[in-house]
């Protein structure tokens, strides 16, 4: 493990360990996807949040996470590189452009996220829902995962989104309870948990998912507590990754976790009842999301088979 050394009253930056080296793959897939995004005036969280996996996802797996509702967020979370400020007007044609791009990319699974739009009464849920419906119309065999903000805790907005029936509802807890006020802007730990539970209650058959980033000063006990809280709120899928400081203005990394530590945390998560857990230094919320939706589908199938067998036996 790599922990932060201290010199006098100053805290020094720690060097990234070897396991965080990123493979660059600027091949034809990468170039083609970048060109497509610009031609269609689309934003991706891959670029805006400076995701370390962009070369793998674009260059090797040919997957991307679309970011709708503009590129300017109304919140200023201290871990996130997305621009903050006064957003532009909503683009009502955006859902169709996203759906067209999904068709051009021939995606089997797509992830749609968004900036927080606290300036909008509906939190952007109408555009979110229409994006799901547009993808379904033009790509009937593509599964759709959505990653919204907490929409201010307005559950009418959440219902509008869930009524469009995404294949996975993803909302990130981001960090442990103690660190939430320092790490996240406006969002609260308990509201995120409630948001995830309400989504499951509205559509029990739709898997819910959440992500935890490590390296911000959390303890091992707090990580386990967060897992337990997510399971208590019926979250099915969990991803665990390493926080990386995007700029000097953002929070400093307190610790780099080793691949072995992530492996142990994955085992613990699975033992607590998550249907799938992706954990590793470069894991992000939508990392290998296509594999996660397949795992969730298999879990639902197994549960259905078990229920049928129980019914037949009775």
PDB file of C-alpha atoms in Angstrom:
ATOM      1  CA  UNK A   1       0.000   0.000   0.000  1.00  0.00           C
ATOM      2  CA  UNK A   2       1.067   3.625  -0.450  1.00  0.00           C
ATOM      3  CA  UNK A   3       0.208   5.997   2.395  1.00  0.00           C
ATOM      4  CA  UNK A   4       0.797   9.710   2.645  1.00  0.00           C
ATOM      5  CA  UNK A   5       4.061  10.814   4.337  1.00  0.00           C
ATOM      6  CA  UNK A   6       4.122  13.975   6.425  1.00  0.00           C
ATOM      7  CA  UNK A   7       7.004  16.439   6.766  1.00  0.00           C
ATOM      8  CA  UNK A   8       6.621  18.943   9.606  1.00  0.00           C
ATOM      9  CA  UNK A   9       3.227  20.591   9.248  1.00  0.00           C
ATOM     10  CA  UNK A  10       3.038  19.909   5.506  1.00  0.00           C
ATOM     11  CA  UNK A  11       1.496  16.930   3.766  1.00  0.00           C
ATOM     12  CA  UNK A  12       3.467  15.768   0.736  1.00  0.00           C
ATOM     13  CA  UNK A  13       2.023  14.380  -2.457  1.00  0.00           C
ATOM     14  CA  UNK A  14       2.688  10.671  -2.843  1.00  0.00           C
ATOM     15  CA  UNK A  15       3.820   9.211  -6.140  1.00  0.00           C
ATOM     16  CA  UNK A  16       1.496   7.004  -8.122  1.00  0.00           C
ATOM     17  CA  UNK A  17       2.466   3.329  -7.810  1.00  0.00           C
ATOM     18  CA  UNK A  18       3.338   1.208 -10.836  1.00  0.00           C
ATOM     19  CA  UNK A  19      -0.054  -0.503 -10.920  1.00  0.00           C
ATOM     20  CA  UNK A  20      -1.676   2.808 -11.889  1.00  0.00           C
ATOM     21  CA  UNK A  21       0.167   3.074 -15.190  1.00  0.00           C
ATOM     22  CA  UNK A  22      -2.337   3.568 -17.996  1.00  0.00           C
ATOM     23  CA  UNK A  23      -2.031   1.920 -21.395  1.00  0.00           C
ATOM     24  CA  UNK A  24      -2.671   4.397 -24.209  1.00  0.00           C
ATOM     25  CA  UNK A  25      -4.421   2.989 -27.239  1.00  0.00           C
ATOM     26  CA  UNK A  26      -5.096   5.778 -29.729  1.00  0.00           C
ATOM     27  CA  UNK A  27      -6.147   3.441 -32.537  1.00  0.00           C
ATOM     28  CA  UNK A  28      -8.799   3.762 -35.256  1.00  0.00           C
ATOM     29  CA  UNK A  29     -11.627   2.982 -32.811  1.00  0.00           C
ATOM     30  CA  UNK A  30     -10.509   5.741 -30.451  1.00  0.00           C
ATOM     31  CA  UNK A  31     -10.108   8.279 -33.254  1.00  0.00           C
ATOM     32  CA  UNK A  32     -13.432   7.340 -34.850  1.00  0.00           C
ATOM     33  CA  UNK A  33     -15.385   7.627 -31.587  1.00  0.00           C
ATOM     34  CA  UNK A  34     -13.820  10.987 -30.740  1.00  0.00           C
ATOM     35  CA  UNK A  35     -14.718  12.296 -34.193  1.00  0.00           C
ATOM     36  CA  UNK A  36     -18.301  10.972 -33.865  1.00  0.00           C
ATOM     37  CA  UNK A  37     -18.806  12.660 -30.494  1.00  0.00           C
ATOM     38  CA  UNK A  38     -17.685  16.034 -31.831  1.00  0.00           C
ATOM     39  CA  UNK A  39     -19.728  15.797 -35.052  1.00  0.00           C
ATOM     40  CA  UNK A  40     -22.880  15.002 -33.048  1.00  0.00           C
ATOM     41  CA  UNK A  41     -22.183  17.650 -30.401  1.00  0.00           C
ATOM     42  CA  UNK A  42     -22.199  15.012 -27.663  1.00  0.00           C
ATOM     43  CA  UNK A  43     -20.450  15.029 -24.304  1.00  0.00           C
ATOM     44  CA  UNK A  44     -18.938  12.014 -22.572  1.00  0.00           C
ATOM     45  CA  UNK A  45     -18.015  11.611 -18.944  1.00  0.00           C
ATOM     46  CA  UNK A  46     -14.994   9.715 -20.278  1.00  0.00           C
ATOM     47  CA  UNK A  47     -13.515  13.037 -21.425  1.00  0.00           C
ATOM     48  CA  UNK A  48     -15.074  15.561 -19.053  1.00  0.00           C
ATOM     49  CA  UNK A  49     -14.154  13.623 -15.877  1.00  0.00           C
ATOM     50  CA  UNK A  50     -10.730  12.634 -17.276  1.00  0.00           C
ATOM     51  CA  UNK A  51     -11.427   8.944 -16.849  1.00  0.00           C
ATOM     52  CA  UNK A  52      -8.213   6.857 -16.832  1.00  0.00           C
ATOM     53  CA  UNK A  53      -9.904   4.080 -18.829  1.00  0.00           C
ATOM     54  CA  UNK A  54     -10.839   6.112 -21.907  1.00  0.00           C
ATOM     55  CA  UNK A  55      -8.211   4.464 -24.103  1.00  0.00           C
ATOM     56  CA  UNK A  56      -9.269   0.954 -23.080  1.00  0.00           C
ATOM     57  CA  UNK A  57     -12.995   1.650 -23.438  1.00  0.00           C
ATOM     58  CA  UNK A  58     -12.803   3.634 -26.675  1.00  0.00           C
ATOM     59  CA  UNK A  59      -9.828   1.927 -28.257  1.00  0.00           C
ATOM     60  CA  UNK A  60     -10.338  -1.725 -27.258  1.00  0.00           C
ATOM     61  CA  UNK A  61     -13.921  -2.275 -26.057  1.00  0.00           C
ATOM     62  CA  UNK A  62     -15.571   0.405 -28.232  1.00  0.00           C
ATOM     63  CA  UNK A  63     -17.793   1.597 -25.394  1.00  0.00           C
ATOM     64  CA  UNK A  64     -18.495   5.094 -24.094  1.00  0.00           C
ATOM     65  CA  UNK A  65     -20.523   6.738 -21.354  1.00  0.00           C
ATOM     66  CA  UNK A  66     -22.686   9.539 -22.712  1.00  0.00           C
ATOM     67  CA  UNK A  67     -23.095  12.632 -20.543  1.00  0.00           C
ATOM     68  CA  UNK A  68     -26.357  14.442 -21.223  1.00  0.00           C
ATOM     69  CA  UNK A  69     -27.892  17.730 -20.017  1.00  0.00           C
ATOM     70  CA  UNK A  70     -24.835  19.715 -21.099  1.00  0.00           C
ATOM     71  CA  UNK A  71     -21.230  19.826 -19.926  1.00  0.00           C
ATOM     72  CA  UNK A  72     -21.583  22.305 -17.037  1.00  0.00           C
ATOM     73  CA  UNK A  73     -22.608  21.035 -13.595  1.00  0.00           C
ATOM     74  CA  UNK A  74     -24.445  23.057 -10.940  1.00  0.00           C
ATOM     75  CA  UNK A  75     -22.415  21.365  -8.185  1.00  0.00           C
ATOM     76  CA  UNK A  76     -18.728  21.633  -7.324  1.00  0.00           C
ATOM     77  CA  UNK A  77     -17.769  18.310  -5.777  1.00  0.00           C
ATOM     78  CA  UNK A  78     -14.152  18.368  -4.627  1.00  0.00           C
ATOM     79  CA  UNK A  79     -13.233  15.117  -6.405  1.00  0.00           C
ATOM     80  CA  UNK A  80     -14.741  15.810  -9.826  1.00  0.00           C
ATOM     81  CA  UNK A  81     -13.161  17.477 -12.873  1.00  0.00           C
ATOM     82  CA  UNK A  82     -16.424  18.310 -14.666  1.00  0.00           C
ATOM     83  CA  UNK A  83     -16.876  22.064 -15.167  1.00  0.00           C
ATOM     84  CA  UNK A  84     -19.044  23.918 -12.646  1.00  0.00           C
ATOM     85  CA  UNK A  85     -21.099  27.015 -13.359  1.00  0.00           C
ATOM     86  CA  UNK A  86     -24.360  28.234 -14.859  1.00  0.00           C
ATOM     87  CA  UNK A  87     -25.563  25.582 -17.339  1.00  0.00           C
ATOM     88  CA  UNK A  88     -26.933  26.276 -20.789  1.00  0.00           C
ATOM     89  CA  UNK A  89     -30.541  25.733 -21.832  1.00  0.00           C
ATOM     90  CA  UNK A  90     -31.602  22.110 -22.137  1.00  0.00           C
ATOM     91  CA  UNK A  91     -31.125  20.592 -25.582  1.00  0.00           C
ATOM     92  CA  UNK A  92     -34.350  18.733 -26.406  1.00  0.00           C
ATOM     93  CA  UNK A  93     -32.776  17.170 -29.519  1.00  0.00           C
ATOM     94  CA  UNK A  94     -30.029  15.524 -27.465  1.00  0.00           C
ATOM     95  CA  UNK A  95     -31.861  12.215 -26.824  1.00  0.00           C
ATOM     96  CA  UNK A  96     -32.163  11.503 -30.551  1.00  0.00           C
ATOM     97  CA  UNK A  97     -28.495  12.306 -31.175  1.00  0.00           C
ATOM     98  CA  UNK A  98     -27.453   9.951 -28.394  1.00  0.00           C
ATOM     99  CA  UNK A  99     -29.697   7.210 -29.785  1.00  0.00           C
ATOM    100  CA  UNK A 100     -28.287   7.710 -33.291  1.00  0.00           C
ATOM    101  CA  UNK A 101     -24.736   7.441 -31.957  1.00  0.00           C
ATOM    102  CA  UNK A 102     -25.578   4.242 -30.064  1.00  0.00           C
ATOM    103  CA  UNK A 103     -26.840   2.814 -33.369  1.00  0.00           C
ATOM    104  CA  UNK A 104     -23.717   3.922 -35.271  1.00  0.00           C
ATOM    105  CA  UNK A 105     -21.500   2.354 -32.604  1.00  0.00           C
ATOM    106  CA  UNK A 106     -23.641  -0.799 -32.627  1.00  0.00           C
ATOM    107  CA  UNK A 107     -23.555  -0.938 -28.829  1.00  0.00           C
ATOM    108  CA  UNK A 108     -25.011  -3.885 -26.938  1.00  0.00           C
ATOM    109  CA  UNK A 109     -24.926  -1.894 -23.688  1.00  0.00           C
ATOM    110  CA  UNK A 110     -24.757   1.836 -23.136  1.00  0.00           C
ATOM    111  CA  UNK A 111     -24.363   4.032 -20.059  1.00  0.00           C
ATOM    112  CA  UNK A 112     -26.029   7.448 -19.857  1.00  0.00           C
ATOM    113  CA  UNK A 113     -24.986   9.833 -17.099  1.00  0.00           C
ATOM    114  CA  UNK A 114     -25.462  13.568 -16.638  1.00  0.00           C
ATOM    115  CA  UNK A 115     -24.273  16.658 -14.874  1.00  0.00           C
ATOM    116  CA  UNK A 116     -26.381  17.707 -11.882  1.00  0.00           C
ATOM    117  CA  UNK A 117     -29.043  20.184 -13.007  1.00  0.00           C
ATOM    118  CA  UNK A 118     -30.246  21.756  -9.768  1.00  0.00           C
ATOM    119  CA  UNK A 119     -31.416  24.706 -11.864  1.00  0.00           C
ATOM    120  CA  UNK A 120     -34.181  22.560 -13.361  1.00  0.00           C
ATOM    121  CA  UNK A 121     -37.344  21.744 -11.405  1.00  0.00           C
ATOM    122  CA  UNK A 122     -37.352  18.190 -12.776  1.00  0.00           C
ATOM    123  CA  UNK A 123     -33.602  17.746 -12.247  1.00  0.00           C
ATOM    124  CA  UNK A 124     -33.293  16.864 -15.940  1.00  0.00           C
ATOM    125  CA  UNK A 125     -35.377  13.703 -15.498  1.00  0.00           C
ATOM    126  CA  UNK A 126     -37.551  14.343 -18.560  1.00  0.00           C
ATOM    127  CA  UNK A 127     -34.519  14.474 -20.879  1.00  0.00           C
ATOM    128  CA  UNK A 128     -33.089  11.408 -19.123  1.00  0.00           C
ATOM    129  CA  UNK A 129     -36.325   9.454 -19.654  1.00  0.00           C
ATOM    130  CA  UNK A 130     -36.613  10.538 -23.293  1.00  0.00           C
ATOM    131  CA  UNK A 131     -33.000   9.474 -23.924  1.00  0.00           C
ATOM    132  CA  UNK A 132     -33.841   5.972 -22.651  1.00  0.00           C
ATOM    133  CA  UNK A 133     -36.938   5.821 -24.856  1.00  0.00           C
ATOM    134  CA  UNK A 134     -35.051   7.118 -27.916  1.00  0.00           C
ATOM    135  CA  UNK A 135     -32.329   4.488 -27.474  1.00  0.00           C
ATOM    136  CA  UNK A 136     -35.010   1.784 -27.141  1.00  0.00           C
ATOM    137  CA  UNK A 137     -36.774   2.913 -30.330  1.00  0.00           C
ATOM    138  CA  UNK A 138     -33.636   2.911 -32.450  1.00  0.00           C
ATOM    139  CA  UNK A 139     -31.707   0.158 -30.684  1.00  0.00           C
ATOM    140  CA  UNK A 140     -34.235  -2.368 -29.313  1.00  0.00           C
ATOM    141  CA  UNK A 141     -31.558  -4.909 -28.357  1.00  0.00           C
ATOM    142  CA  UNK A 142     -29.301  -2.443 -26.510  1.00  0.00           C
ATOM    143  CA  UNK A 143     -29.403  -2.461 -22.716  1.00  0.00           C
ATOM    144  CA  UNK A 144     -29.390   0.942 -21.040  1.00  0.00           C
ATOM    145  CA  UNK A 145     -27.789   1.889 -17.726  1.00  0.00           C
ATOM    146  CA  UNK A 146     -28.432   5.329 -16.255  1.00  0.00           C
ATOM    147  CA  UNK A 147     -26.307   7.219 -13.735  1.00  0.00           C
ATOM    148  CA  UNK A 148     -28.225  10.275 -12.455  1.00  0.00           C
ATOM    149  CA  UNK A 149     -27.533  12.692  -9.623  1.00  0.00           C
ATOM    150  CA  UNK A 150     -29.855  12.522  -6.611  1.00  0.00           C
ATOM    151  CA  UNK A 151     -32.090  15.066  -8.410  1.00  0.00           C
ATOM    152  CA  UNK A 152     -32.373  17.011  -5.182  1.00  0.00           C
ATOM    153  CA  UNK A 153     -34.107  14.098  -3.504  1.00  0.00           C
ATOM    154  CA  UNK A 154     -37.307  14.755  -5.487  1.00  0.00           C
ATOM    155  CA  UNK A 155     -38.882  11.324  -5.917  1.00  0.00           C
ATOM    156  CA  UNK A 156     -41.377  12.482  -8.543  1.00  0.00           C
ATOM    157  CA  UNK A 157     -38.315  13.143 -10.699  1.00  0.00           C
ATOM    158  CA  UNK A 158     -36.935   9.710  -9.877  1.00  0.00           C
ATOM    159  CA  UNK A 159     -40.283   8.109 -10.760  1.00  0.00           C
ATOM    160  CA  UNK A 160     -40.266   9.873 -14.139  1.00  0.00           C
ATOM    161  CA  UNK A 161     -36.870   8.320 -14.789  1.00  0.00           C
ATOM    162  CA  UNK A 162     -37.754   4.846 -13.487  1.00  0.00           C
ATOM    163  CA  UNK A 163     -41.000   4.769 -15.503  1.00  0.00           C
ATOM    164  CA  UNK A 164     -38.791   4.750 -18.621  1.00  0.00           C
ATOM    165  CA  UNK A 165     -37.427   1.427 -17.292  1.00  0.00           C
ATOM    166  CA  UNK A 166     -33.648   1.507 -17.676  1.00  0.00           C
ATOM    167  CA  UNK A 167     -31.942  -1.867 -17.400  1.00  0.00           C
ATOM    168  CA  UNK A 168     -29.787  -0.660 -14.468  1.00  0.00           C
ATOM    169  CA  UNK A 169     -30.204   2.344 -12.154  1.00  0.00           C
ATOM    170  CA  UNK A 170     -26.800   3.531 -10.953  1.00  0.00           C
ATOM    171  CA  UNK A 171     -26.353   6.256  -8.352  1.00  0.00           C
ATOM    172  CA  UNK A 172     -23.002   6.704  -6.642  1.00  0.00           C
ATOM    173  CA  UNK A 173     -22.541   6.942  -2.887  1.00  0.00           C
ATOM    174  CA  UNK A 174     -18.969   8.101  -3.774  1.00  0.00           C
ATOM    175  CA  UNK A 175     -17.426   8.003  -0.279  1.00  0.00           C
ATOM    176  CA  UNK A 176     -18.067   6.955   3.321  1.00  0.00           C
ATOM    177  CA  UNK A 177     -20.515   8.772   5.585  1.00  0.00           C
ATOM    178  CA  UNK A 178     -17.903  10.732   7.589  1.00  0.00           C
ATOM    179  CA  UNK A 179     -16.198  12.163   4.502  1.00  0.00           C
ATOM    180  CA  UNK A 180     -19.321  12.989   2.483  1.00  0.00           C
ATOM    181  CA  UNK A 181     -19.649  16.670   3.567  1.00  0.00           C
ATOM    182  CA  UNK A 182     -16.031  17.349   2.571  1.00  0.00           C
ATOM    183  CA  UNK A 183     -16.085  15.384  -0.688  1.00  0.00           C
ATOM    184  CA  UNK A 184     -19.545  15.972  -2.197  1.00  0.00           C
ATOM    185  CA  UNK A 185     -21.418  19.223  -2.865  1.00  0.00           C
ATOM    186  CA  UNK A 186     -25.112  19.399  -1.864  1.00  0.00           C
ATOM    187  CA  UNK A 187     -25.485  15.613  -1.924  1.00  0.00           C
ATOM    188  CA  UNK A 188     -25.820  13.740   1.363  1.00  0.00           C
ATOM    189  CA  UNK A 189     -24.994  10.164   2.310  1.00  0.00           C
ATOM    190  CA  UNK A 190     -28.481   9.329   3.572  1.00  0.00           C
ATOM    191  CA  UNK A 191     -30.251  10.949   0.625  1.00  0.00           C
ATOM    192  CA  UNK A 192     -28.213   8.829  -1.781  1.00  0.00           C
ATOM    193  CA  UNK A 193     -29.136   5.684   0.139  1.00  0.00           C
ATOM    194  CA  UNK A 194     -32.810   6.687   0.140  1.00  0.00           C
ATOM    195  CA  UNK A 195     -32.630   7.474  -3.594  1.00  0.00           C
ATOM    196  CA  UNK A 196     -31.332   3.962  -4.309  1.00  0.00           C
ATOM    197  CA  UNK A 197     -33.967   2.322  -2.108  1.00  0.00           C
ATOM    198  CA  UNK A 198     -36.817   4.309  -3.668  1.00  0.00           C
ATOM    199  CA  UNK A 199     -35.627   3.319  -7.143  1.00  0.00           C
ATOM    200  CA  UNK A 200     -35.746  -0.360  -6.133  1.00  0.00           C
ATOM    201  CA  UNK A 201     -39.210   0.051  -4.605  1.00  0.00           C
ATOM    202  CA  UNK A 202     -40.514   1.720  -7.761  1.00  0.00           C
ATOM    203  CA  UNK A 203     -39.147  -0.978 -10.084  1.00  0.00           C
ATOM    204  CA  UNK A 204     -38.163  -4.081  -8.031  1.00  0.00           C
ATOM    205  CA  UNK A 205     -36.941  -6.002 -11.089  1.00  0.00           C
ATOM    206  CA  UNK A 206     -34.407  -3.323 -12.125  1.00  0.00           C
ATOM    207  CA  UNK A 207     -30.949  -3.842 -10.553  1.00  0.00           C
ATOM    208  CA  UNK A 208     -29.506  -0.917  -8.617  1.00  0.00           C
ATOM    209  CA  UNK A 209     -25.829  -0.106  -8.479  1.00  0.00           C
ATOM    210  CA  UNK A 210     -23.477   2.230  -6.606  1.00  0.00           C
ATOM    211  CA  UNK A 211     -19.792   3.125  -6.591  1.00  0.00           C
ATOM    212  CA  UNK A 212     -17.276   3.864  -3.846  1.00  0.00           C
ATOM    213  CA  UNK A 213     -13.930   5.574  -4.443  1.00  0.00           C
ATOM    214  CA  UNK A 214     -11.082   4.957  -2.022  1.00  0.00           C
ATOM    215  CA  UNK A 215      -8.037   6.968  -1.010  1.00  0.00           C
ATOM    216  CA  UNK A 216      -9.725   9.977   0.583  1.00  0.00           C
ATOM    217  CA  UNK A 217      -8.936   9.067   4.187  1.00  0.00           C
ATOM    218  CA  UNK A 218     -11.572   6.427   4.911  1.00  0.00           C
ATOM    219  CA  UNK A 219     -10.900   3.531   7.289  1.00  0.00           C
ATOM    220  CA  UNK A 220     -11.383  -0.169   6.553  1.00  0.00           C
ATOM    221  CA  UNK A 221     -14.279  -0.272   9.016  1.00  0.00           C
ATOM    222  CA  UNK A 222     -15.963   2.637   7.216  1.00  0.00           C
ATOM    223  CA  UNK A 223     -15.656   0.830   3.878  1.00  0.00           C
ATOM    224  CA  UNK A 224     -17.405  -2.222   5.343  1.00  0.00           C
ATOM    225  CA  UNK A 225     -20.059  -0.003   6.925  1.00  0.00           C
ATOM    226  CA  UNK A 226     -20.767   1.551   3.516  1.00  0.00           C
ATOM    227  CA  UNK A 227     -21.134  -1.904   1.970  1.00  0.00           C
ATOM    228  CA  UNK A 228     -23.604  -2.846   4.706  1.00  0.00           C
ATOM    229  CA  UNK A 229     -25.559   0.390   4.213  1.00  0.00           C
ATOM    230  CA  UNK A 230     -25.836  -0.221   0.474  1.00  0.00           C
ATOM    231  CA  UNK A 231     -27.017  -3.795   0.976  1.00  0.00           C
ATOM    232  CA  UNK A 232     -29.529  -2.633   3.619  1.00  0.00           C
ATOM    233  CA  UNK A 233     -30.941  -0.336   0.924  1.00  0.00           C
ATOM    234  CA  UNK A 234     -31.205  -3.230  -1.548  1.00  0.00           C
ATOM    235  CA  UNK A 235     -28.320  -2.263  -3.848  1.00  0.00           C
ATOM    236  CA  UNK A 236     -27.396  -5.180  -6.133  1.00  0.00           C
ATOM    237  CA  UNK A 237     -24.119  -4.158  -7.813  1.00  0.00           C
ATOM    238  CA  UNK A 238     -21.090  -2.352  -6.412  1.00  0.00           C
ATOM    239  CA  UNK A 239     -17.960  -0.905  -7.969  1.00  0.00           C
ATOM    240  CA  UNK A 240     -14.902   0.109  -5.935  1.00  0.00           C
ATOM    241  CA  UNK A 241     -12.064   2.174  -7.385  1.00  0.00           C
ATOM    242  CA  UNK A 242      -9.111   4.378  -6.526  1.00  0.00           C
ATOM    243  CA  UNK A 243      -9.614   8.137  -6.242  1.00  0.00           C
ATOM    244  CA  UNK A 244      -7.159  10.024  -8.476  1.00  0.00           C
ATOM    245  CA  UNK A 245      -6.681  13.755  -8.016  1.00  0.00           C
ATOM    246  CA  UNK A 246      -7.699  15.356 -11.351  1.00  0.00           C
ATOM    247  CA  UNK A 247      -6.104  18.793 -10.729  1.00  0.00           C
ATOM    248  CA  UNK A 248      -4.210  20.623  -7.982  1.00  0.00           C
ATOM    249  CA  UNK A 249      -7.494  22.302  -6.975  1.00  0.00           C
ATOM    250  CA  UNK A 250      -9.068  18.982  -6.015  1.00  0.00           C
ATOM    251  CA  UNK A 251      -8.727  16.818  -2.918  1.00  0.00           C
ATOM    252  CA  UNK A 252      -5.327  15.188  -2.378  1.00  0.00           C
ATOM    253  CA  UNK A 253      -4.979  11.399  -2.458  1.00  0.00           C
ATOM    254  CA  UNK A 254      -4.432  10.106   1.070  1.00  0.00           C
ATOM    255  CA  UNK A 255      -3.637   6.507   0.126  1.00  0.00           C
ATOM    256  CA  UNK A 256      -3.169   4.289  -2.917  1.00  0.00           C
ATOM    257  CA  UNK A 257      -4.728   0.859  -2.442  1.00  0.00           C
ATOM    258  CA  UNK A 258      -2.975  -2.132  -4.008  1.00  0.00           C
ATOM    259  CA  UNK A 259      -4.654  -4.537  -6.447  1.00  0.00           C
ATOM    260  CA  UNK A 260      -4.496  -7.168  -3.692  1.00  0.00           C
ATOM    261  CA  UNK A 261      -6.436  -4.915  -1.302  1.00  0.00           C
ATOM    262  CA  UNK A 262      -9.059  -4.313  -3.959  1.00  0.00           C
ATOM    263  CA  UNK A 263      -9.279  -8.070  -4.530  1.00  0.00           C
ATOM    264  CA  UNK A 264      -9.947  -8.635  -0.835  1.00  0.00           C
ATOM    265  CA  UNK A 265     -12.610  -5.937  -0.793  1.00  0.00           C
ATOM    266  CA  UNK A 266     -14.304  -7.539  -3.781  1.00  0.00           C
ATOM    267  CA  UNK A 267     -14.464 -10.874  -1.931  1.00  0.00           C
ATOM    268  CA  UNK A 268     -15.961  -9.161   1.103  1.00  0.00           C
ATOM    269  CA  UNK A 269     -18.560  -7.373  -1.040  1.00  0.00           C
ATOM    270  CA  UNK A 270     -19.619 -10.611  -2.693  1.00  0.00           C
ATOM    271  CA  UNK A 271     -19.867 -12.314   0.717  1.00  0.00           C
ATOM    272  CA  UNK A 272     -22.258  -9.567   1.806  1.00  0.00           C
ATOM    273  CA  UNK A 273     -24.675 -10.442  -0.987  1.00  0.00           C
ATOM    274  CA  UNK A 274     -23.926  -8.148  -3.931  1.00  0.00           C
ATOM    275  CA  UNK A 275     -24.743  -9.915  -7.193  1.00  0.00           C
ATOM    276  CA  UNK A 276     -21.636  -8.416  -8.808  1.00  0.00           C
ATOM    277  CA  UNK A 277     -18.674  -6.339  -7.630  1.00  0.00           C
ATOM    278  CA  UNK A 278     -15.984  -4.787  -9.814  1.00  0.00           C
ATOM    279  CA  UNK A 279     -13.002  -3.609  -7.735  1.00  0.00           C
ATOM    280  CA  UNK A 280      -9.575  -2.349  -8.771  1.00  0.00           C
ATOM    281  CA  UNK A 281      -7.327   0.722  -8.918  1.00  0.00           C
ATOM    282  CA  UNK A 282      -8.711   1.924 -12.264  1.00  0.00           C
ATOM    283  CA  UNK A 283     -12.304   0.779 -11.792  1.00  0.00           C
ATOM    284  CA  UNK A 284     -14.869   3.505 -12.345  1.00  0.00           C
ATOM    285  CA  UNK A 285     -18.651   3.451 -12.088  1.00  0.00           C
ATOM    286  CA  UNK A 286     -19.219   2.409 -15.708  1.00  0.00           C
ATOM    287  CA  UNK A 287     -16.058   0.286 -16.040  1.00  0.00           C
ATOM    288  CA  UNK A 288     -16.923  -2.994 -17.831  1.00  0.00           C
ATOM    289  CA  UNK A 289     -20.590  -2.079 -17.396  1.00  0.00           C
ATOM    290  CA  UNK A 290     -21.502  -4.493 -20.203  1.00  0.00           C
ATOM    291  CA  UNK A 291     -20.199  -7.366 -18.081  1.00  0.00           C
ATOM    292  CA  UNK A 292     -22.093  -6.098 -15.039  1.00  0.00           C
ATOM    293  CA  UNK A 293     -25.444  -6.035 -16.821  1.00  0.00           C
ATOM    294  CA  UNK A 294     -24.849  -9.599 -18.007  1.00  0.00           C
ATOM    295  CA  UNK A 295     -24.011 -10.681 -14.452  1.00  0.00           C
ATOM    296  CA  UNK A 296     -27.159  -8.996 -13.173  1.00  0.00           C
ATOM    297  CA  UNK A 297     -29.261 -10.727 -15.828  1.00  0.00           C
ATOM    298  CA  UNK A 298     -27.807 -14.121 -14.875  1.00  0.00           C
ATOM    299  CA  UNK A 299     -28.523 -13.432 -11.197  1.00  0.00           C
ATOM    300  CA  UNK A 300     -32.161 -12.562 -12.008  1.00  0.00           C
ATOM    301  CA  UNK A 301     -32.416 -15.773 -14.032  1.00  0.00           C
ATOM    302  CA  UNK A 302     -31.042 -17.839 -11.143  1.00  0.00           C
ATOM    303  CA  UNK A 303     -33.458 -16.191  -8.711  1.00  0.00           C
ATOM    304  CA  UNK A 304     -36.349 -16.858 -11.077  1.00  0.00           C
ATOM    305  CA  UNK A 305     -35.353 -20.510 -11.470  1.00  0.00           C
ATOM    306  CA  UNK A 306     -35.078 -20.887  -7.688  1.00  0.00           C
ATOM    307  CA  UNK A 307     -38.522 -19.356  -7.153  1.00  0.00           C
ATOM    308  CA  UNK A 308     -40.031 -21.615  -9.819  1.00  0.00           C
ATOM    309  CA  UNK A 309     -38.471 -24.700  -8.242  1.00  0.00           C
ATOM    310  CA  UNK A 310     -39.820 -23.693  -4.813  1.00  0.00           C
ATOM    311  CA  UNK A 311     -43.288 -23.183  -6.303  1.00  0.00           C
ATOM    312  CA  UNK A 312     -43.239 -26.580  -8.022  1.00  0.00           C
ATOM    313  CA  UNK A 313     -42.066 -28.330  -4.857  1.00  0.00           C
ATOM    314  CA  UNK A 314     -44.841 -26.770  -2.811  1.00  0.00           C
TER     315      UNK A 314
END
